[in-house]
mmCIF file of C-alpha atoms and ligand atoms in Angstrom:
data_model
loop_
_atom_site.group_PDB
_atom_site.id
_atom_site.type_symbol
_atom_site.label_atom_id
_atom_site.label_comp_id
_atom_site.label_asym_id
_atom_site.label_seq_id
_atom_site.Cartn_x
_atom_site.Cartn_y
_atom_site.Cartn_z
ATOM 1 C CA MET A 1 -41.990 9.397 45.854
ATOM 2 C CA ILE A 2 -39.896 11.970 46.245
ATOM 3 C CA SER A 3 -39.861 14.462 43.524
ATOM 4 C CA THR A 4 -39.217 17.875 45.147
ATOM 5 C CA ILE A 5 -35.914 18.480 47.266
ATOM 6 C CA GLY A 6 -35.938 21.654 49.596
ATOM 7 C CA ILE A 7 -32.407 22.818 50.736
ATOM 8 C CA ILE A 8 -31.542 25.367 53.308
ATOM 9 C CA GLY A 9 -28.091 27.273 52.706
ATOM 10 C CA SER A 10 -27.005 27.930 49.519
ATOM 11 C CA GLY A 11 -23.098 27.902 50.677
ATOM 12 C CA THR A 12 -20.671 25.748 49.720
ATOM 13 C CA MET A 13 -22.560 22.422 50.565
ATOM 14 C CA GLY A 14 -26.086 23.546 50.099
ATOM 15 C CA SER A 15 -25.206 24.920 46.405
ATOM 16 C CA GLY A 16 -22.948 21.864 45.742
ATOM 17 C CA ILE A 17 -26.015 19.177 47.314
ATOM 18 C CA ALA A 18 -29.171 21.393 45.095
ATOM 19 C CA GLU A 19 -26.634 20.607 41.809
ATOM 20 C CA VAL A 20 -26.384 17.290 42.520
ATOM 21 C CA ALA A 21 -30.030 17.049 42.733
ATOM 22 C CA ALA A 22 -31.142 18.918 39.914
ATOM 23 C CA LEU A 23 -28.740 16.833 38.081
ATOM 24 C CA ALA A 24 -30.369 13.612 39.295
ATOM 25 C CA GLY A 25 -33.584 14.911 38.121
ATOM 26 C CA PHE A 26 -35.424 16.306 41.390
ATOM 27 C CA ASN A 27 -37.278 19.849 41.184
ATOM 28 C CA VAL A 28 -34.792 21.951 43.682
ATOM 29 C CA VAL A 29 -36.208 24.807 46.149
ATOM 30 C CA MET A 30 -33.281 26.592 47.740
ATOM 31 C CA ASN A 31 -33.602 28.823 50.635
ATOM 32 C CA ASP A 32 -31.270 30.988 52.177
ATOM 33 C CA LEU A 33 -31.340 34.512 54.054
ATOM 34 C CA SER A 34 -30.390 36.518 51.736
ATOM 35 C CA ARG A 35 -30.705 37.294 48.117
ATOM 36 C CA LYS A 36 -27.269 37.698 47.726
ATOM 37 C CA ALA A 37 -26.396 34.395 49.303
ATOM 38 C CA LEU A 38 -29.129 32.467 47.007
ATOM 39 C CA ASP A 39 -27.259 34.251 43.711
ATOM 40 C CA SER A 40 -23.966 33.395 44.416
ATOM 41 C CA GLY A 41 -25.122 29.535 45.740
ATOM 42 C CA LEU A 42 -26.659 30.067 42.192
ATOM 43 C CA ASN A 43 -23.302 31.577 40.364
ATOM 44 C CA ARG A 44 -21.769 28.303 41.614
ATOM 45 C CA ILE A 45 -23.543 25.932 40.348
ATOM 46 C CA LYS A 46 -23.791 28.056 37.120
ATOM 47 C CA GLN A 47 -19.744 27.822 36.600
ATOM 48 C CA ASN A 48 -19.814 23.729 37.615
ATOM 49 C CA LEU A 49 -22.213 22.947 35.191
ATOM 50 C CA ASN A 50 -20.619 25.167 32.433
ATOM 51 C CA ARG A 51 -17.135 23.356 33.353
ATOM 52 C CA SER A 52 -18.708 19.611 32.880
ATOM 53 C CA VAL A 53 -20.253 20.908 29.569
ATOM 54 C CA GLU A 54 -16.569 21.681 28.676
ATOM 55 C CA LYS A 55 -15.234 18.801 30.320
ATOM 56 C CA ASP A 56 -17.884 16.655 28.078
ATOM 57 C CA ARG A 57 -19.086 15.217 31.591
ATOM 58 C CA ILE A 58 -22.555 16.625 30.479
ATOM 59 C CA THR A 59 -24.529 17.727 27.904
ATOM 60 C CA ALA A 60 -25.380 21.786 27.537
ATOM 61 C CA VAL A 61 -28.952 20.424 26.999
ATOM 62 C CA VAL A 62 -28.618 19.016 30.698
ATOM 63 C CA ALA A 63 -27.152 21.224 32.040
ATOM 64 C CA THR A 64 -29.742 24.228 30.736
ATOM 65 C CA GLU A 65 -32.604 21.691 32.096
ATOM 66 C CA SER A 66 -30.836 21.136 35.589
ATOM 67 C CA LEU A 67 -30.451 24.691 35.949
ATOM 68 C CA ALA A 68 -34.153 25.445 35.001
ATOM 69 C CA ARG A 69 -35.202 22.969 37.943
ATOM 70 C CA ILE A 70 -33.605 24.977 40.907
ATOM 71 C CA ARG A 71 -35.532 27.797 42.115
ATOM 72 C CA THR A 72 -34.491 29.948 44.787
ATOM 73 C CA SER A 73 -36.194 32.194 47.495
ATOM 74 C CA GLU A 74 -35.401 33.904 50.906
ATOM 75 C CA GLU A 75 -38.801 32.938 51.970
ATOM 76 C CA PHE A 76 -39.529 29.673 53.491
ATOM 77 C CA SER A 77 -43.435 29.251 51.976
ATOM 78 C CA PRO A 78 -41.994 27.669 48.754
ATOM 79 C CA LEU A 79 -40.596 24.812 50.555
ATOM 80 C CA GLU A 80 -44.181 23.656 51.321
ATOM 81 C CA THR A 81 -44.080 21.452 48.301
ATOM 82 C CA ALA A 82 -40.884 19.663 48.996
ATOM 83 C CA ASP A 83 -41.133 15.958 50.039
ATOM 84 C CA PHE A 84 -37.430 15.723 51.422
ATOM 85 C CA VAL A 85 -35.781 18.664 53.132
ATOM 86 C CA ILE A 86 -31.726 19.067 53.331
ATOM 87 C CA GLU A 87 -30.694 21.271 55.691
ATOM 88 C CA ALA A 88 -27.256 22.861 54.895
ATOM 89 C CA ALA A 89 -27.049 26.060 57.012
ATOM 90 C CA ILE A 90 -23.848 26.943 59.473
ATOM 91 C CA GLU A 91 -22.746 24.693 61.946
ATOM 92 C CA ASP A 92 -25.180 26.003 65.118
ATOM 93 C CA LEU A 93 -27.494 23.453 67.017
ATOM 94 C CA ASN A 94 -30.054 26.313 67.831
ATOM 95 C CA ILE A 95 -30.048 27.515 64.377
ATOM 96 C CA LYS A 96 -30.679 24.152 62.654
ATOM 97 C CA ARG A 97 -33.312 23.509 65.555
ATOM 98 C CA ASP A 98 -35.004 26.642 64.975
ATOM 99 C CA ILE A 99 -34.991 25.792 61.061
ATOM 100 C CA PHE A 100 -36.354 21.877 61.882
ATOM 101 C CA GLN A 101 -39.396 23.647 64.210
ATOM 102 C CA LYS A 102 -40.403 26.072 61.175
ATOM 103 C CA LEU A 103 -40.172 23.121 58.442
ATOM 104 C CA ASP A 104 -42.224 20.919 61.170
ATOM 105 C CA ALA A 105 -45.192 23.367 61.222
ATOM 106 C CA MET A 106 -45.757 23.753 57.050
ATOM 107 C CA LEU A 107 -44.648 20.231 55.834
ATOM 108 C CA ASN A 108 -46.196 17.501 54.757
ATOM 109 C CA PRO A 109 -47.221 14.673 57.205
ATOM 110 C CA GLU A 110 -44.466 12.120 55.549
ATOM 111 C CA ALA A 111 -41.831 14.904 54.531
ATOM 112 C CA ILE A 112 -38.522 13.827 55.561
ATOM 113 C CA PHE A 113 -36.081 16.613 57.223
ATOM 114 C CA ALA A 114 -32.150 15.575 56.795
ATOM 115 C CA THR A 115 -29.509 17.733 58.028
ATOM 116 C CA ASN A 116 -26.364 17.756 56.677
ATOM 117 C CA THR A 117 -24.523 18.689 59.967
ATOM 118 C CA SER A 118 -21.051 17.261 60.090
ATOM 119 C CA SER A 119 -20.832 16.738 64.166
ATOM 120 C CA LEU A 120 -24.349 17.813 65.913
ATOM 121 C CA SER A 121 -26.658 15.544 67.432
ATOM 122 C CA ILE A 122 -29.290 14.442 65.388
ATOM 123 C CA THR A 123 -31.536 13.524 68.240
ATOM 124 C CA SER A 124 -31.056 16.760 69.604
ATOM 125 C CA ILE A 125 -32.045 18.036 66.438
ATOM 126 C CA ALA A 126 -35.176 15.698 66.147
ATOM 127 C CA ALA A 127 -36.234 16.595 69.818
ATOM 128 C CA THR A 128 -37.418 19.818 68.377
ATOM 129 C CA VAL A 129 -40.028 18.911 66.089
ATOM 130 C CA LYS A 130 -42.983 16.135 66.293
ATOM 131 C CA ARG A 131 -42.475 13.925 63.801
ATOM 132 C CA THR A 132 -39.181 12.896 65.182
ATOM 133 C CA GLY A 133 -39.164 9.565 63.103
ATOM 134 C CA ASN A 134 -38.542 11.764 59.675
ATOM 135 C CA VAL A 135 -35.686 13.293 60.819
ATOM 136 C CA VAL A 136 -32.427 11.812 59.758
ATOM 137 C CA GLY A 137 -28.558 12.886 58.904
ATOM 138 C CA MET A 138 -27.635 13.229 55.229
ATOM 139 C CA HIS A 139 -23.848 14.117 55.542
ATOM 140 C CA PHE A 140 -22.428 15.082 52.214
ATOM 141 C CA PHE A 141 -18.831 15.756 51.568
ATOM 142 C CA ASN A 142 -17.230 18.710 49.970
ATOM 143 C CA PRO A 143 -17.646 18.931 47.001
ATOM 144 C CA PRO A 144 -20.863 17.616 46.846
ATOM 145 C CA PRO A 145 -20.906 17.209 43.187
ATOM 146 C CA LEU A 146 -17.618 14.843 43.326
ATOM 147 C CA MET A 147 -17.241 13.158 46.726
ATOM 148 C CA LYS A 148 -19.150 9.850 46.445
ATOM 149 C CA LEU A 149 -19.712 8.949 50.132
ATOM 150 C CA VAL A 150 -22.863 10.030 52.115
ATOM 151 C CA GLU A 151 -23.413 9.020 55.977
ATOM 152 C CA VAL A 152 -26.699 8.082 56.156
ATOM 153 C CA VAL A 153 -27.119 9.063 60.629
ATOM 154 C CA LYS A 154 -29.946 7.076 62.327
ATOM 155 C CA GLY A 155 -31.045 9.452 64.999
ATOM 156 C CA LYS A 156 -32.159 7.630 68.220
ATOM 157 C CA GLN A 157 -35.906 8.235 67.103
ATOM 158 C CA THR A 158 -34.903 8.075 63.204
ATOM 159 C CA SER A 159 -37.374 5.257 61.812
ATOM 160 C CA ASP A 160 -36.264 2.348 59.611
ATOM 161 C CA GLU A 161 -38.113 3.855 56.763
ATOM 162 C CA THR A 162 -36.794 7.332 57.102
ATOM 163 C CA ALA A 163 -33.144 5.615 57.026
ATOM 164 C CA ALA A 164 -34.231 3.586 53.987
ATOM 165 C CA VAL A 165 -35.619 6.335 51.886
ATOM 166 C CA THR A 166 -32.668 8.370 52.958
ATOM 167 C CA VAL A 167 -30.539 5.946 51.957
ATOM 168 C CA GLU A 168 -32.232 5.102 48.196
ATOM 169 C CA LEU A 169 -32.235 9.132 47.822
ATOM 170 C CA ALA A 170 -28.607 9.153 47.774
ATOM 171 C CA ARG A 171 -28.095 5.835 45.636
ATOM 172 C CA ARG A 172 -30.542 8.071 43.025
ATOM 173 C CA MET A 173 -28.102 10.858 43.610
ATOM 174 C CA GLY A 174 -25.209 8.727 42.158
ATOM 175 C CA LYS A 175 -23.869 8.489 45.794
ATOM 176 C CA ALA A 176 -22.580 5.717 47.838
ATOM 177 C CA PRO A 177 -24.522 5.880 51.255
ATOM 178 C CA VAL A 178 -23.434 4.473 54.610
ATOM 179 C CA ILE A 179 -25.700 4.153 57.702
ATOM 180 C CA CYS A 180 -24.321 4.809 60.645
ATOM 181 C CA LYS A 181 -25.250 5.755 64.284
ATOM 182 C CA ASP A 182 -25.752 9.134 65.883
ATOM 183 C CA THR A 183 -22.283 9.794 67.586
ATOM 184 C CA PRO A 184 -20.243 13.258 67.254
ATOM 185 C CA GLY A 185 -18.384 13.653 64.122
ATOM 186 C CA PHE A 186 -20.204 10.261 62.932
ATOM 187 C CA ILE A 187 -17.410 8.345 60.939
ATOM 188 C CA VAL A 188 -15.266 10.407 58.855
ATOM 189 C CA ASN A 189 -15.044 13.703 60.928
ATOM 190 C CA ARG A 190 -14.260 11.218 63.970
ATOM 191 C CA VAL A 191 -11.583 9.853 62.377
ATOM 192 C CA ALA A 192 -10.453 13.107 60.912
ATOM 193 C CA ARG A 193 -10.050 14.948 63.912
ATOM 194 C CA PRO A 194 -6.755 13.811 64.911
ATOM 195 C CA PHE A 195 -5.694 14.222 61.424
ATOM 196 C CA TYR A 196 -5.909 17.907 61.895
ATOM 197 C CA GLY A 197 -5.340 18.031 65.534
ATOM 198 C CA GLU A 198 -2.269 16.452 65.202
ATOM 199 C CA ALA A 199 -1.007 18.609 62.164
ATOM 200 C CA LEU A 200 -2.053 21.799 64.153
ATOM 201 C CA ARG A 201 0.012 20.789 67.340
ATOM 202 C CA LEU A 202 3.061 19.867 64.806
ATOM 203 C CA LEU A 203 2.730 23.580 63.613
ATOM 204 C CA GLY A 204 1.863 25.275 66.799
ATOM 205 C CA GLU A 205 4.943 23.635 68.350
ATOM 206 C CA GLY A 206 7.390 24.346 65.106
ATOM 207 C CA VAL A 207 8.098 21.114 64.248
ATOM 208 C CA ALA A 208 7.523 21.715 60.534
ATOM 209 C CA THR A 209 5.683 24.187 58.145
ATOM 210 C CA VAL A 210 2.496 24.097 56.443
ATOM 211 C CA GLU A 211 3.894 23.318 53.366
ATOM 212 C CA GLU A 212 5.993 20.018 54.998
ATOM 213 C CA ILE A 213 3.423 18.485 56.768
ATOM 214 C CA ASP A 214 1.034 18.617 53.911
ATOM 215 C CA ARG A 215 3.795 17.639 51.374
ATOM 216 C CA ILE A 216 4.884 14.284 53.820
ATOM 217 C CA VAL A 217 1.055 13.457 54.387
ATOM 218 C CA LYS A 218 0.604 13.081 50.852
ATOM 219 C CA LEU A 219 3.858 11.691 49.800
ATOM 220 C CA GLU A 220 4.262 9.243 52.621
ATOM 221 C CA GLY A 221 0.476 8.403 53.706
ATOM 222 C CA GLY A 222 -1.028 8.694 50.023
ATOM 223 C CA PHE A 223 -3.356 11.120 51.065
ATOM 224 C CA LYS A 224 -4.538 13.088 48.165
ATOM 225 C CA MET A 225 -4.420 16.286 50.054
ATOM 226 C CA GLY A 226 -2.666 17.359 53.026
ATOM 227 C CA PRO A 227 -4.685 18.572 56.518
ATOM 228 C CA PHE A 228 -3.811 22.160 55.843
ATOM 229 C CA GLU A 229 -5.135 22.059 52.409
ATOM 230 C CA LEU A 230 -8.034 20.204 53.186
ATOM 231 C CA MET A 231 -8.841 22.943 56.209
ATOM 232 C CA ASP A 232 -8.562 25.678 53.955
ATOM 233 C CA LEU A 233 -10.975 23.848 51.337
ATOM 234 C CA ILE A 234 -13.661 23.333 54.170
ATOM 235 C CA GLY A 235 -13.357 26.338 55.476
ATOM 236 C CA ILE A 236 -11.611 27.065 59.066
ATOM 237 C CA ASP A 237 -14.508 28.367 60.479
ATOM 238 C CA VAL A 238 -16.498 25.223 59.443
ATOM 239 C CA ASN A 239 -13.828 23.051 60.482
ATOM 240 C CA TYR A 240 -12.881 24.898 63.820
ATOM 241 C CA ALA A 241 -16.739 24.893 64.295
ATOM 242 C CA VAL A 242 -17.082 21.137 64.127
ATOM 243 C CA THR A 243 -13.902 20.690 66.119
ATOM 244 C CA LYS A 244 -15.428 22.248 69.172
ATOM 245 C CA SER A 245 -18.625 20.593 68.776
ATOM 246 C CA VAL A 246 -17.090 17.045 68.946
ATOM 247 C CA TYR A 247 -14.735 18.067 71.367
ATOM 248 C CA GLU A 248 -18.043 19.459 73.637
ATOM 249 C CA GLN A 249 -20.042 16.486 73.177
ATOM 250 C CA PHE A 250 -17.249 14.115 73.757
ATOM 251 C CA PHE A 251 -17.172 15.881 77.440
ATOM 252 C CA HIS A 252 -14.073 17.699 76.951
ATOM 253 C CA GLU A 253 -11.978 14.531 75.779
ATOM 254 C CA PRO A 254 -8.637 15.916 75.311
ATOM 255 C CA ARG A 255 -7.788 14.262 72.255
ATOM 256 C CA PHE A 256 -10.367 16.481 70.389
ATOM 257 C CA ARG A 257 -9.615 19.466 71.989
ATOM 258 C CA PRO A 258 -9.248 22.606 69.330
ATOM 259 C CA HIS A 259 -6.290 24.493 68.778
ATOM 260 C CA PRO A 260 -5.630 28.200 69.050
ATOM 261 C CA ILE A 261 -4.053 28.376 65.864
ATOM 262 C CA GLN A 262 -7.551 27.386 64.301
ATOM 263 C CA ARG A 263 -9.778 30.199 66.847
ATOM 264 C CA GLN A 264 -7.066 32.771 65.898
ATOM 265 C CA MET A 265 -7.406 32.562 62.353
ATOM 266 C CA VAL A 266 -11.586 32.873 62.771
ATOM 267 C CA GLU A 267 -10.817 36.012 64.483
ATOM 268 C CA ALA A 268 -8.539 37.238 61.507
ATOM 269 C CA GLY A 269 -11.441 36.419 59.140
ATOM 270 C CA THR A 270 -8.935 34.081 57.182
ATOM 271 C CA LEU A 271 -11.199 31.156 56.595
ATOM 272 C CA GLY A 272 -9.163 29.510 53.731
ATOM 273 C CA ARG A 273 -10.035 29.155 49.928
ATOM 274 C CA LYS A 274 -13.658 31.124 50.467
ATOM 275 C CA THR A 275 -11.723 34.292 52.042
ATOM 276 C CA LYS A 276 -8.594 33.820 49.475
ATOM 277 C CA LYS A 277 -6.354 33.443 52.375
ATOM 278 C CA GLY A 278 -6.203 30.555 55.361
ATOM 279 C CA PHE A 279 -2.979 28.447 55.481
ATOM 280 C CA TYR A 280 -2.289 29.032 51.646
ATOM 281 C CA GLN A 281 -2.947 32.292 49.844
ATOM 282 C CA TYR A 282 -5.262 31.585 46.929
HETATM 283 N N1 NAD B 301 -17.608 23.016 54.539
HETATM 284 C C1 NAD B 301 -17.517 21.828 54.556
HETATM 285 O O1 NAD B 301 -16.461 20.930 53.780
HETATM 286 C C2 NAD B 301 -18.769 20.795 54.905
HETATM 287 C C3 NAD B 301 -18.691 19.212 54.808
HETATM 288 C C4 NAD B 301 -19.944 18.690 55.164
HETATM 289 C C5 NAD B 301 -20.764 19.239 55.867
HETATM 290 N N2 NAD B 301 -20.767 20.507 56.250
HETATM 291 C C6 NAD B 301 -21.662 21.187 57.026
HETATM 292 O O2 NAD B 301 -22.773 22.120 55.857
HETATM 293 C C7 NAD B 301 -23.348 23.042 56.598
HETATM 294 C C8 NAD B 301 -22.907 24.230 55.952
HETATM 295 O O3 NAD B 301 -21.647 24.166 55.776
HETATM 296 P P1 NAD B 301 -21.047 25.295 54.377
HETATM 297 O O4 NAD B 301 -19.624 24.930 54.442
HETATM 298 O O5 NAD B 301 -22.020 25.113 53.114
HETATM 299 O O6 NAD B 301 -21.295 26.758 55.061
HETATM 300 P P2 NAD B 301 -21.302 28.169 54.366
HETATM 301 O O7 NAD B 301 -21.044 28.993 55.371
HETATM 302 O O8 NAD B 301 -20.872 27.895 53.209
HETATM 303 O O9 NAD B 301 -22.777 28.075 53.941
HETATM 304 C C9 NAD B 301 -24.016 28.267 54.789
HETATM 305 C C10 NAD B 301 -25.096 29.076 54.294
HETATM 306 O O10 NAD B 301 -26.310 28.779 55.339
HETATM 307 C C11 NAD B 301 -26.894 30.033 55.583
HETATM 308 N N3 NAD B 301 -27.490 30.386 56.543
HETATM 309 C C12 NAD B 301 -27.509 30.282 57.733
HETATM 310 N N4 NAD B 301 -28.254 30.382 58.548
HETATM 311 C C13 NAD B 301 -29.293 30.189 57.933
HETATM 312 C C14 NAD B 301 -30.968 29.925 58.385
HETATM 313 N N5 NAD B 301 -31.289 30.136 59.310
HETATM 314 N N6 NAD B 301 -31.817 29.574 57.041
HETATM 315 C C15 NAD B 301 -31.347 29.739 55.993
HETATM 316 N N7 NAD B 301 -30.025 29.899 55.493
HETATM 317 C C16 NAD B 301 -29.152 29.959 56.272
HETATM 318 C C17 NAD B 301 -25.863 31.126 55.296
HETATM 319 O O11 NAD B 301 -26.136 32.453 54.711
HETATM 320 C C18 NAD B 301 -24.891 30.367 54.164
HETATM 321 O O12 NAD B 301 -25.004 30.828 53.047
HETATM 322 C C19 NAD B 301 -22.583 22.853 58.229
HETATM 323 O O13 NAD B 301 -23.762 22.027 58.804
HETATM 324 C C20 NAD B 301 -21.329 22.167 57.811
HETATM 325 O O14 NAD B 301 -20.781 21.799 58.972
HETATM 326 C C21 NAD B 301 -19.613 21.150 55.767
#
């Protein structure tokens, strides 16, 4: 029976998942490297909950009680009580493997370790821990409080029971889970690679502007957001890391190749909405 959920990383995704978990009635322990990062994650959660109260989606009592269920810490020790941990630190295999090794040494033997990775190999992350059967991908979408889909990714060693518990947890959080195999980018990020990649190539070749491409994709394709709006929402750095990861894992398959525009924007620190400047100004 899951009662406490540990979340590693209090950024865009970690804070959003913490909010969803607390609203679903779970106790949450949210961890990050610094107090500053934790406070900004917690502030985002407060703002979202307040907005939900204003829009009559939840009552003020539910908002207050949900917030009270979230504890934050820069230390790993408060995660000891977690029955289920969701890692949402940056998209870097070595950092994720390091986190999982630390968790392996301290959590109870039944605890499940999930990673919110967008593209990295669940099998490779699991290989660093003793209880490989308890490691699973639990891929939420941005923003977690609004997006319904959760990809439950079965690594080579993930047990059927771990996958079933994860599917059930996603449902208790009000999400629509889909089980998939461990393949670079899973389902959505694999399908989405050409969406961003071709848009970047069109832009790079001067075929059309950012605004025109976004407008046409929405108008004719029926998409809610264009590729550039979406990259700004995701974070250019996050999207670039995912593109590189899928490209490398598919042995440099040309159709997944990143674009120099992405690299240059990361170098310039124009990362999208979070830095108030990306393909658009905010
Ligand atoms: N942004 C998206 O649209 C999106 C969607 C789905 C999945 N993801 C995945 O979720 C993960 C997090 O992405 P994000 O957009 O929230 O990134 P982010 O940069 O907003 O947040 C990452 C957080 O992790 C923290 N962190 C880094 N190393 C850590 C460590 N060793 N221990 C604890 N905390 C650490 C950072 O301080 C930061 O606060 C990535 O794996 C990403 O691929 C992102």
